[in-house]
Short mmCIF file of C-alpha atoms in Angstrom, two decimals:
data_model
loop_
_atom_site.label_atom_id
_atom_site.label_comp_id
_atom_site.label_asym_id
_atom_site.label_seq_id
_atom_site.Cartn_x
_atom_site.Cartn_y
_atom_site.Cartn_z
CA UNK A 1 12.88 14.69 -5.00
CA UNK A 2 13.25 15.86 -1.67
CA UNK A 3 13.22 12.04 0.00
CA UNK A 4 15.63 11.08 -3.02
CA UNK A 5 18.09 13.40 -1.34
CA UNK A 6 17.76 12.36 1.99
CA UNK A 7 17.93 8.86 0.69
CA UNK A 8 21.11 9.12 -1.26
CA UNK A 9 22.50 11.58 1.45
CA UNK A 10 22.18 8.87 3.93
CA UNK A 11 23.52 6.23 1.75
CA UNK A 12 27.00 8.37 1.62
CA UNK A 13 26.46 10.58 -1.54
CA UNK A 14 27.28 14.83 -1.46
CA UNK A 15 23.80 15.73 -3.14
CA UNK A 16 23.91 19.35 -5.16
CA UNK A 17 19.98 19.45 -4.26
CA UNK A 18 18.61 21.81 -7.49
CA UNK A 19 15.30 23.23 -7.75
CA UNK A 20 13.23 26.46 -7.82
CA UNK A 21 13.02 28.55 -5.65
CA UNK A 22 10.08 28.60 -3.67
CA UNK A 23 8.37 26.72 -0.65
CA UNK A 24 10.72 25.74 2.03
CA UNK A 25 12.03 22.14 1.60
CA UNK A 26 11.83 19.79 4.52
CA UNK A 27 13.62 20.88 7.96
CA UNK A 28 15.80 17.37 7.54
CA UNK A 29 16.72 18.83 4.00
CA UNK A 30 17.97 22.21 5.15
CA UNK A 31 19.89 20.45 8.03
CA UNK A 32 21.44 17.53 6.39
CA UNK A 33 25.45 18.47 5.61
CA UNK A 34 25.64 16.40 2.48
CA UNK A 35 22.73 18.39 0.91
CA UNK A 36 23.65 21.97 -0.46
CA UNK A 37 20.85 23.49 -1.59
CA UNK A 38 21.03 25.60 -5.54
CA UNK A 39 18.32 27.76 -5.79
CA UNK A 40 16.84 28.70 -9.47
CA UNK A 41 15.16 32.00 -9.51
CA UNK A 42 13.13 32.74 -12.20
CA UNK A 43 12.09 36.47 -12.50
CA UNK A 44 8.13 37.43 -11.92
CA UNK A 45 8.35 38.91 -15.29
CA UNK A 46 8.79 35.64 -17.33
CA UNK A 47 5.90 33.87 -15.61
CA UNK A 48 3.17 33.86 -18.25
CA UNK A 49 -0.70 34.68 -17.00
CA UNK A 50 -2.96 34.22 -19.81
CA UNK A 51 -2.38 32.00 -23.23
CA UNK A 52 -1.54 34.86 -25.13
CA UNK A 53 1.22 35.61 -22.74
CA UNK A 54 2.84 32.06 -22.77
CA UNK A 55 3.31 32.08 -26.25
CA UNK A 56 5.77 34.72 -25.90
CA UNK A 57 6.97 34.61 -22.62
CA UNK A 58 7.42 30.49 -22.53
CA UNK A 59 10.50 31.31 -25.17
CA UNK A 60 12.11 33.93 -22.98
CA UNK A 61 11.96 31.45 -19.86
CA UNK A 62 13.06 28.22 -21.39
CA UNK A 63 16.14 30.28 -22.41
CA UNK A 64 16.96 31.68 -18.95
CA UNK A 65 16.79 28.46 -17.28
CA UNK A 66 18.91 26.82 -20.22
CA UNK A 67 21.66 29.65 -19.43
CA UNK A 68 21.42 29.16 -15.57
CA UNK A 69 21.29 25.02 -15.40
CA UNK A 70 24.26 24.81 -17.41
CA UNK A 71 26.37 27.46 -15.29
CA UNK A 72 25.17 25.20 -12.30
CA UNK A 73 25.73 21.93 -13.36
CA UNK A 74 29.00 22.62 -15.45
CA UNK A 75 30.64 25.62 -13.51
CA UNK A 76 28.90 26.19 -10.15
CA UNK A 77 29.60 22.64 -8.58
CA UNK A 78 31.29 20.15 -8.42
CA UNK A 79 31.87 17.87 -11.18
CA UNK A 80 29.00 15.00 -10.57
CA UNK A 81 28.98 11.31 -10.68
CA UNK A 82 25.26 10.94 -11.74
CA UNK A 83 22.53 13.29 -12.60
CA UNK A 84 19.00 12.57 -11.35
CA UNK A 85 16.39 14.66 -12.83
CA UNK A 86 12.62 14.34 -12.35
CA UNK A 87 10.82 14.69 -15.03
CA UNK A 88 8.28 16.46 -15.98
CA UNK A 89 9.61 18.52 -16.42
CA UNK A 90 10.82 18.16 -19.40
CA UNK A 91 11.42 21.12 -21.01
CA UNK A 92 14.10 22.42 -20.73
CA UNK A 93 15.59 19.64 -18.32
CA UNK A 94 15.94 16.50 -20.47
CA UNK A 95 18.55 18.58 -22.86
CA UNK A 96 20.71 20.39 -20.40
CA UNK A 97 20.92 16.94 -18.27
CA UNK A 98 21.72 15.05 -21.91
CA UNK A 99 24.63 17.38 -22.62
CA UNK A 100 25.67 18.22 -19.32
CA UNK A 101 25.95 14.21 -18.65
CA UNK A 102 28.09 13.77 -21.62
CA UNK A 103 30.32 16.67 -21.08
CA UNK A 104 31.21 15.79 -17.74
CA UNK A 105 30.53 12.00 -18.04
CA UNK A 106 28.39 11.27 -15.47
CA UNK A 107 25.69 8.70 -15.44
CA UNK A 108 22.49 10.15 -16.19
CA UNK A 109 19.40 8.65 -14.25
CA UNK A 110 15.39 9.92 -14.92
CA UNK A 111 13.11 9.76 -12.79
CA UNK A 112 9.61 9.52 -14.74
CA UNK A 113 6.80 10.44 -13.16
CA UNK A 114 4.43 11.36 -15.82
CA UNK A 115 4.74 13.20 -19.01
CA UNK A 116 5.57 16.67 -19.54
CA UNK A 117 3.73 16.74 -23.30
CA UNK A 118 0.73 15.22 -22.10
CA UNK A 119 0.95 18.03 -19.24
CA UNK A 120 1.01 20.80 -21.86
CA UNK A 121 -1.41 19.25 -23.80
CA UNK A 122 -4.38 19.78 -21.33
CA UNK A 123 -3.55 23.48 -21.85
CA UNK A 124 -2.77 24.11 -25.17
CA UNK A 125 -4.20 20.96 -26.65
CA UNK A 126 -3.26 17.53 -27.57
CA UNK A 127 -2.89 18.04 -30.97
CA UNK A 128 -1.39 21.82 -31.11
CA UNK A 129 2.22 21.83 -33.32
CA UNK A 130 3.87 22.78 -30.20
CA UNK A 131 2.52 19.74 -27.72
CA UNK A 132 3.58 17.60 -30.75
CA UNK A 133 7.20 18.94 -30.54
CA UNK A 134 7.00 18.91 -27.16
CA UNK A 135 6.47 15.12 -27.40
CA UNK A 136 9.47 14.96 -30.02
CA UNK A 137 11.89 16.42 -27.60
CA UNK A 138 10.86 14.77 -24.45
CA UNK A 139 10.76 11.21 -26.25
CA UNK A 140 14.34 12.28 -28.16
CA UNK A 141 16.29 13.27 -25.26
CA UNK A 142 14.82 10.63 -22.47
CA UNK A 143 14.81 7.70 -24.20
CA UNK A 144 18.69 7.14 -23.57
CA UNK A 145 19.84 7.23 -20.06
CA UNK A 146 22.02 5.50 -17.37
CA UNK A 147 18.62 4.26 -16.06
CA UNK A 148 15.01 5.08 -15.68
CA UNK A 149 13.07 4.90 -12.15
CA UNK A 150 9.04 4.68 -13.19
CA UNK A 151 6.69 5.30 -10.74
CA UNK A 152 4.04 2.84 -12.25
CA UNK A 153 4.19 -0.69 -14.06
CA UNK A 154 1.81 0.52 -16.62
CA UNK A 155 4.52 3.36 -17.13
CA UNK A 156 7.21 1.00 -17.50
CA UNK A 157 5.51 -0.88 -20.19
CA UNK A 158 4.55 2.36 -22.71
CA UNK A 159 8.05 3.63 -21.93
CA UNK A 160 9.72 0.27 -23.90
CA UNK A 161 6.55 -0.47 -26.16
CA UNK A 162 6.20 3.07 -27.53
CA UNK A 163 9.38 5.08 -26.22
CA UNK A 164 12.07 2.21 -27.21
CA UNK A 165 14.19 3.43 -24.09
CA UNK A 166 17.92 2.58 -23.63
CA UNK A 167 19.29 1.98 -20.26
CA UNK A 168 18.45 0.30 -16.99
CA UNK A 169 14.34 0.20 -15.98
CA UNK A 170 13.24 -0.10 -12.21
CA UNK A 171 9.79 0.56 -11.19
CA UNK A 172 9.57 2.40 -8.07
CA UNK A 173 6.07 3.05 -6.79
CA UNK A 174 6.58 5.87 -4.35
CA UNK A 175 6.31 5.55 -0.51
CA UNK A 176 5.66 7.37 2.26
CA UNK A 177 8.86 7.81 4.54
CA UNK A 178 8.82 6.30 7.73
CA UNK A 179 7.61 9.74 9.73
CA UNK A 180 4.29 9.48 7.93
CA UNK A 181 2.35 7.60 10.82
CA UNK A 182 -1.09 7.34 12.56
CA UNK A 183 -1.37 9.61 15.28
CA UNK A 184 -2.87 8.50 19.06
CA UNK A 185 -5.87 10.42 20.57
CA UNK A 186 -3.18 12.39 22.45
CA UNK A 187 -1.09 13.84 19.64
CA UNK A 188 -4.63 14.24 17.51
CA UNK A 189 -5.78 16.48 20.21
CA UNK A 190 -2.77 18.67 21.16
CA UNK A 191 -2.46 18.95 16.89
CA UNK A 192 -6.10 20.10 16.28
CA UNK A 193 -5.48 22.13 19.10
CA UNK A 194 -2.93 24.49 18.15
CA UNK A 195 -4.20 24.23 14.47
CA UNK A 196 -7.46 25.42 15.20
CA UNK A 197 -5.84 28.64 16.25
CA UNK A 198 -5.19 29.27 12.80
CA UNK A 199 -7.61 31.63 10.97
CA UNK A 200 -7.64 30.05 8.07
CA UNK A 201 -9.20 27.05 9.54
CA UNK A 202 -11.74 29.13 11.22
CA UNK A 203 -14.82 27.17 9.47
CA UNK A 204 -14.08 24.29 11.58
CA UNK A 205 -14.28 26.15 14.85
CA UNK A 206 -17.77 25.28 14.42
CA UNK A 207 -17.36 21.91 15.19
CA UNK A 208 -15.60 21.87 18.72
CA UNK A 209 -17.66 22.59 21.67
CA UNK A 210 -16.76 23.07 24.96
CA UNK A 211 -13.72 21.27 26.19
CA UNK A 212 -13.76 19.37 23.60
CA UNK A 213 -11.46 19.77 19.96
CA UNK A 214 -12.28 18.99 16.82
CA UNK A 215 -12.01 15.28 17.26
CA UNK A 216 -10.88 14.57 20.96
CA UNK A 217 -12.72 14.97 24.15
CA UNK A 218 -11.39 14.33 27.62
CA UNK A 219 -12.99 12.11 29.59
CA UNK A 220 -13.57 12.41 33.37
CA UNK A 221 -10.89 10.66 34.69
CA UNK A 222 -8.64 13.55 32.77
CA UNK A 223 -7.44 11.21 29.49
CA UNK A 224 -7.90 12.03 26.21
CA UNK A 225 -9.91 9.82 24.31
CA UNK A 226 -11.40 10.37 21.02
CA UNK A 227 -15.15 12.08 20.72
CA UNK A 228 -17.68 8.98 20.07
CA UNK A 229 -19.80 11.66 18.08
CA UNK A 230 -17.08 13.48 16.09
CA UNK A 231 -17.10 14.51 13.17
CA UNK A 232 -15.52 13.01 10.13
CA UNK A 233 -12.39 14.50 9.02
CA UNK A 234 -12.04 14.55 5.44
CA UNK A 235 -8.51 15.67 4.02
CA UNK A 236 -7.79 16.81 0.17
CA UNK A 237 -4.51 18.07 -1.20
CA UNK A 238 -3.94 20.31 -4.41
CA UNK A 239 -2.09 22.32 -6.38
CA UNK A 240 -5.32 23.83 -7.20
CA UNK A 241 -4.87 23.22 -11.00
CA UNK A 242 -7.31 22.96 -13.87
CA UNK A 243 -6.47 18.77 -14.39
CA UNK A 244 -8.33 18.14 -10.63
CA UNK A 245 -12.22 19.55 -10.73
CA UNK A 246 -12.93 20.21 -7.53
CA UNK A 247 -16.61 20.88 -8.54
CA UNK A 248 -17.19 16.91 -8.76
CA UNK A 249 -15.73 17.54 -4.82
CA UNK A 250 -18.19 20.45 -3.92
CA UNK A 251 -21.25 18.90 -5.55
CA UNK A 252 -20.48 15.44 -3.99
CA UNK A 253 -20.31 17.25 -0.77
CA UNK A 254 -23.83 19.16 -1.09
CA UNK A 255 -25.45 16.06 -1.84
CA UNK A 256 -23.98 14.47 1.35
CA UNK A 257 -25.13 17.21 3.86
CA UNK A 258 -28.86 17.24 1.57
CA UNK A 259 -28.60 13.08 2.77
CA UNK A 260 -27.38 14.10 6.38
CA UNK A 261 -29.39 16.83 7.03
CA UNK A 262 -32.41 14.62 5.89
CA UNK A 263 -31.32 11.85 8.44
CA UNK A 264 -30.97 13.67 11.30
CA UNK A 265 -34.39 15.60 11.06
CA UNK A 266 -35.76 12.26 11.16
CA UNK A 267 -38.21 11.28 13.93
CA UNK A 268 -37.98 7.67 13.21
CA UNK A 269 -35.31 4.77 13.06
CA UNK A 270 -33.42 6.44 11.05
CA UNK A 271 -29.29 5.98 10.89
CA UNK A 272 -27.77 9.51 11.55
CA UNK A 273 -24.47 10.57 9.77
CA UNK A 274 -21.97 12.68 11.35
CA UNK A 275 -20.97 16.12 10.34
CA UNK A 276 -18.08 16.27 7.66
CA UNK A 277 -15.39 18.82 8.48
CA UNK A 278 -13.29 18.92 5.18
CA UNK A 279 -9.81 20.37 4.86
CA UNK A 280 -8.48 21.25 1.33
CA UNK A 281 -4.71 22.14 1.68
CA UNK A 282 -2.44 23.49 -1.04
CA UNK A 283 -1.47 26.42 -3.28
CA UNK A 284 -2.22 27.24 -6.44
CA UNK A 285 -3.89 29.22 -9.45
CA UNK A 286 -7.52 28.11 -9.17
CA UNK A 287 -8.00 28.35 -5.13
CA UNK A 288 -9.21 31.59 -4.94
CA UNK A 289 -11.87 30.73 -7.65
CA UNK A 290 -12.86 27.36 -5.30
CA UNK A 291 -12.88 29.75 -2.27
CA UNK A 292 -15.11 31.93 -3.53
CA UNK A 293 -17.35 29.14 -5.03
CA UNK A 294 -16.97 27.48 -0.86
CA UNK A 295 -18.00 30.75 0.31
CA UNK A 296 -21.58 30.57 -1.19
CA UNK A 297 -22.77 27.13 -0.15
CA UNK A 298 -25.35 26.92 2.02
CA UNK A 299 -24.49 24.06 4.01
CA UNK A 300 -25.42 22.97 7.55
CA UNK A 301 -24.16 19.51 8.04
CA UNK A 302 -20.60 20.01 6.28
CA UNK A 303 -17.82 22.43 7.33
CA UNK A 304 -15.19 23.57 4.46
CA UNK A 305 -11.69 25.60 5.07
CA UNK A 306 -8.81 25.62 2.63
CA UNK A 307 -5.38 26.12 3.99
CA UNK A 308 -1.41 25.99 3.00
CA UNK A 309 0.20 23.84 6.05
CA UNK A 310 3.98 23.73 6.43
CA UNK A 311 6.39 20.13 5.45
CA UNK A 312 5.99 19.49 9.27
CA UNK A 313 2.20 19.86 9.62
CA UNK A 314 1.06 17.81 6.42
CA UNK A 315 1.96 14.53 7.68
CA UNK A 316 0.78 15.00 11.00
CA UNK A 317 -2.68 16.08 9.34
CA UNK A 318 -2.86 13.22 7.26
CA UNK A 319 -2.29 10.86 10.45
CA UNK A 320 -5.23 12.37 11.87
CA UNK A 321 -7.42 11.60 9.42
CA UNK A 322 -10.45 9.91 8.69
CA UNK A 323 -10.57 9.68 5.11
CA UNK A 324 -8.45 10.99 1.96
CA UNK A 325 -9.76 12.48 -1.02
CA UNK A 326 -7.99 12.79 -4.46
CA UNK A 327 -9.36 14.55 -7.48
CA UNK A 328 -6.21 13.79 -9.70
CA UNK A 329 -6.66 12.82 -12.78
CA UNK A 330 -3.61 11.65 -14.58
CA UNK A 331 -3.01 13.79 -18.19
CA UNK A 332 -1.13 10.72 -19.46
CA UNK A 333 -3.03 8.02 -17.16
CA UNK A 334 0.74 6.09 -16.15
CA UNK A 335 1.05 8.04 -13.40
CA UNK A 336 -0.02 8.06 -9.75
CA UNK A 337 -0.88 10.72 -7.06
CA UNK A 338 1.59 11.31 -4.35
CA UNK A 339 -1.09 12.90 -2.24
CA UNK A 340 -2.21 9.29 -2.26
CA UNK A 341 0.77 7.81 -1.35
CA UNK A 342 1.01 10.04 1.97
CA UNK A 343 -2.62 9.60 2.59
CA UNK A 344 -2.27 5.40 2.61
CA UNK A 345 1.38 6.03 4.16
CA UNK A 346 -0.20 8.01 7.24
CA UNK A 347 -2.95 4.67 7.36
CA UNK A 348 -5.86 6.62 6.29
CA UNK A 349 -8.26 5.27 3.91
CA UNK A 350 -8.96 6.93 0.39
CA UNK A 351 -11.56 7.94 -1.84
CA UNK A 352 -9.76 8.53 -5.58
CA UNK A 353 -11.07 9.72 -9.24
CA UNK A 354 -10.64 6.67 -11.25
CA UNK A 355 -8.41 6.64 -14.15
CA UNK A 356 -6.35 3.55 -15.90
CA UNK A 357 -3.26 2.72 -13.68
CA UNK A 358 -4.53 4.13 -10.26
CA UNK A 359 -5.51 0.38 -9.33
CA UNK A 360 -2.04 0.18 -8.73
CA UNK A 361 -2.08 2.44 -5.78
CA UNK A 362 -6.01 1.99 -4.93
CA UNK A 363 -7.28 -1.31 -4.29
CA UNK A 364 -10.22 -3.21 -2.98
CA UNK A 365 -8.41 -3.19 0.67
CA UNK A 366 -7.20 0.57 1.37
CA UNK A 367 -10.03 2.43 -0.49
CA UNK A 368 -12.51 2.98 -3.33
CA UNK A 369 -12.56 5.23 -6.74
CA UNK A 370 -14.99 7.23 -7.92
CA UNK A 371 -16.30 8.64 -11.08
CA UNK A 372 -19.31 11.15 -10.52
CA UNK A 373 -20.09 13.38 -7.67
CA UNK A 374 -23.05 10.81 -7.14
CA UNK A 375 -21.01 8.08 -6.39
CA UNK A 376 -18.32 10.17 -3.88
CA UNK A 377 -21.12 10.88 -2.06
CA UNK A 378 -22.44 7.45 -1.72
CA UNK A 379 -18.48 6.69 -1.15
CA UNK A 380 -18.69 8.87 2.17
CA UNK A 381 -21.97 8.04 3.29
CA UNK A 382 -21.48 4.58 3.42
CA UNK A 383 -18.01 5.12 4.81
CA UNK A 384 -19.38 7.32 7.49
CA UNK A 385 -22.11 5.37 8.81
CA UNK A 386 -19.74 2.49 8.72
CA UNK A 387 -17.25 4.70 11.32
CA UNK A 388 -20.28 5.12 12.82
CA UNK A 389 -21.20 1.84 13.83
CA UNK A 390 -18.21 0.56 15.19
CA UNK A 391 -18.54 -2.69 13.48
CA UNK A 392 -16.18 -4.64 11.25
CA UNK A 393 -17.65 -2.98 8.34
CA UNK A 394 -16.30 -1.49 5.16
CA UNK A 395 -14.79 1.55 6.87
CA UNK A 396 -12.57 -0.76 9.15
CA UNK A 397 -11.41 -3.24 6.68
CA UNK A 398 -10.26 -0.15 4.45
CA UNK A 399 -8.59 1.49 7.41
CA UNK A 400 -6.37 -2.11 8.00
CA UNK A 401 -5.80 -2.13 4.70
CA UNK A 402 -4.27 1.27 4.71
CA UNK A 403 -2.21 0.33 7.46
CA UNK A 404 -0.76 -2.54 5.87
CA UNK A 405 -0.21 -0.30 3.18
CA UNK A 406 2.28 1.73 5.43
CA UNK A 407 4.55 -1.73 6.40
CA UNK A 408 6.56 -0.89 3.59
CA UNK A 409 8.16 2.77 3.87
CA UNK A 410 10.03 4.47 1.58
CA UNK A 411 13.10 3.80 2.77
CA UNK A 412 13.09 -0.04 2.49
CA UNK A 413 11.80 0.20 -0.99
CA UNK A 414 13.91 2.97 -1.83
CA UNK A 415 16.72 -0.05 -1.28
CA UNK A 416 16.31 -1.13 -5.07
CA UNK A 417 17.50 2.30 -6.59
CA UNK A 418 20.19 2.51 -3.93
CA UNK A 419 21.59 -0.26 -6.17
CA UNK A 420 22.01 2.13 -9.22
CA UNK A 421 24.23 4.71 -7.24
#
């Protein structure tokens, strides 16, 4: 939502930018004078930590952000032209944009990125009485808008088939914005640099040596070139929630540095594979429980740290690189991972769990999918001793396809919803 408001900002629109509050939003968000940011605060109290809980608590909340979205969108700002709501969520969203769009007649646009039902579902079950009014509402009070914005064709297509939507459809598969880039050897190695002076990334020490970083060396006439023995960077971002197992992640990973290990004890002609050094950013629920399974491997040929990195560090991350790893799986299977998305934007190849529509985003040319811890680790072996060799192999062809990935940013393809504002 963040890039929709620097999109529409720039196009000329006065954006009343609401949302929870939370992480800090993008530095070009906070400074841009056409975005005034609303916060919603939602007291500690009402945040539910076990299933008995929610069932009590989920009532209280849904109330107290139906009170405090209407006295922002009907009393706290000005009156607005068009709503644009992401959904999920959809509870209690969908209804107070509905009615606040018809009270103050303004044109109500959703954006659909998955749905919120299907969402619930993996926690209370897909058949539990509330799920299925939780699919009654969402499909009641989406269905009729201004105009949708889906983020996947297969989306599109259940939306009119099963949903019967009124009002405009564009598909608009998200995009990286133009900032998300490959890095050079120089900006890799004064990045790693300063990041490795974070404690949380501490694990990774373990792989630099001497004057050289994590991935950069410099050579003797005092330029920085990258190391021709480095190790190979594998990035994963998560919320750290229970619909990505990063178990299938660990276990493919122990099987690797088993393989590697294996390899380079070998006397003979055998191909050597490099050290992985694995970063696992994001917050959420489940991290400490991953941490503390990380924290008892034995491993000797693969380094692990988990870290939260600020809007300004991600991207540069990502450009640095050497391959992407997503464990989303999709609880309605229309939509697609925008971990992805920035992974391809910065032109870094990607490993993804398969699931129905993710061909959409994953292809033949920028990456490969997975569906066992087996086969990720055959995924990164191959992929590493491809790197290895130099060679117009499968590693390089991915890693141009990922870059022609990135010729289309999201701001050129943002264009097409520019046309519904």
């Amino acid at each position: 939502m963040q890039y929709h408001a620097l999109s529409l900002a720039q196009a000329g629109h006065h954006i009343d930018f609401i949302g929870y509050d939370g992480a800090r939003p993008m530095e070009e968000v906070l400074g841009n004078p056409r975005i005034a940011l609303r916060h919603i605060k939602i007291p500690p109290q009402l945040s539910a930590s076990s299933r008995a809980a929610f069932f009590v608590l989920a009532p209280l909340k849904i109330a107290y952000q139906i009170m405090l979205l209407f006295w922002i969108l009907l009393f706290a700002i000005q009156r607005p032209h068009y709503i644009l709501v992401q959904n999920p969520p959809a509870i209690p969203t969908l209804l107070v944009a509905r009615v606040c769009a018809w009270l103050t007649r303004a044109r109500l646009v959703i954006d659909w990125h998955n749905y919120g039902y299907t969402i619930l579902g993996m926690k209370l079950g897909p058949r539990h009485p509330i799920v299925v009014l939780a699919q009654r509402f969402e499909r009641f009070f989406g269905a009729n808008a201004y105009a949708h914005l889906c983020v996947t064709d297969a989306m599109a297509a259940d939306l009119q088939r099963s949903w019967g939507i009124r009002g405009q459809l564009v598909v608009l598969h998200d995009k990286a914005p133009r900032h998300f880039r490959r890095l050079g050897a120089e900006e890799i190695h004064q990045l790693w640099k300063r990041l490795l002076s974070d404690s949380q990334l501490e694990p990774l020490r373990q792989l630099s040596a001497g004057n050289e970083s994590l991935l950069t060396c410099r050579s003797s006439d005092g330029t920085i070139e990258m190391r021709k023995y480095r190790p190979m960077l594998i990035v994963s971002s998560t919320s750290w929630t229970a619909d990505e197992d990063f178990s299938i992640l660990l276990s493919a990973l122990k099987l690797y540095d088993v393989k590697a290990a294996s390899r380079n004890a070998c006397s003979g002609d055998c191909v050597t594979l490099p050290p992985l050094a694995v970063l696992i950013t994001g917050k959420g629920p489940l991290r400490e429980h991953y941490e503390q399974e990380i924290s008892q491997m034995e491993l000797q040929q693969v380094r692990i740290a988990t870290a939260w990195l600020s809007a300004e560090d991600y991207p540069l991350l990502l450009g640095s690189a050497d391959l992407g790893v997503s464990m989303h799986t999709s609880s309605s299977g229309l939509d697609l991972p925008m971990k992805v998305v920035d992974m391809l934007g910065c032109g870094t190849p990607v490993c993804a769990f398969r699931f129905s529509c993710i061909n959409e985003l994953v292809t033949e040319t920028n990456g490969l999918v997975f569906d066992s811890a087996e086969e990720l680790a055959q995924h990164v072996q191959d992929l590493a001793e491809s790197q290895l060799s130099e060679s117009d192999g499968i590693y390089q062809q991915l890693f141009e396809g990922a870059a022609a990935f990135r010729s289309i940013d999201w701001e050129t393809n943002y264009k097409r919803a520019l046309e519904l504002f």
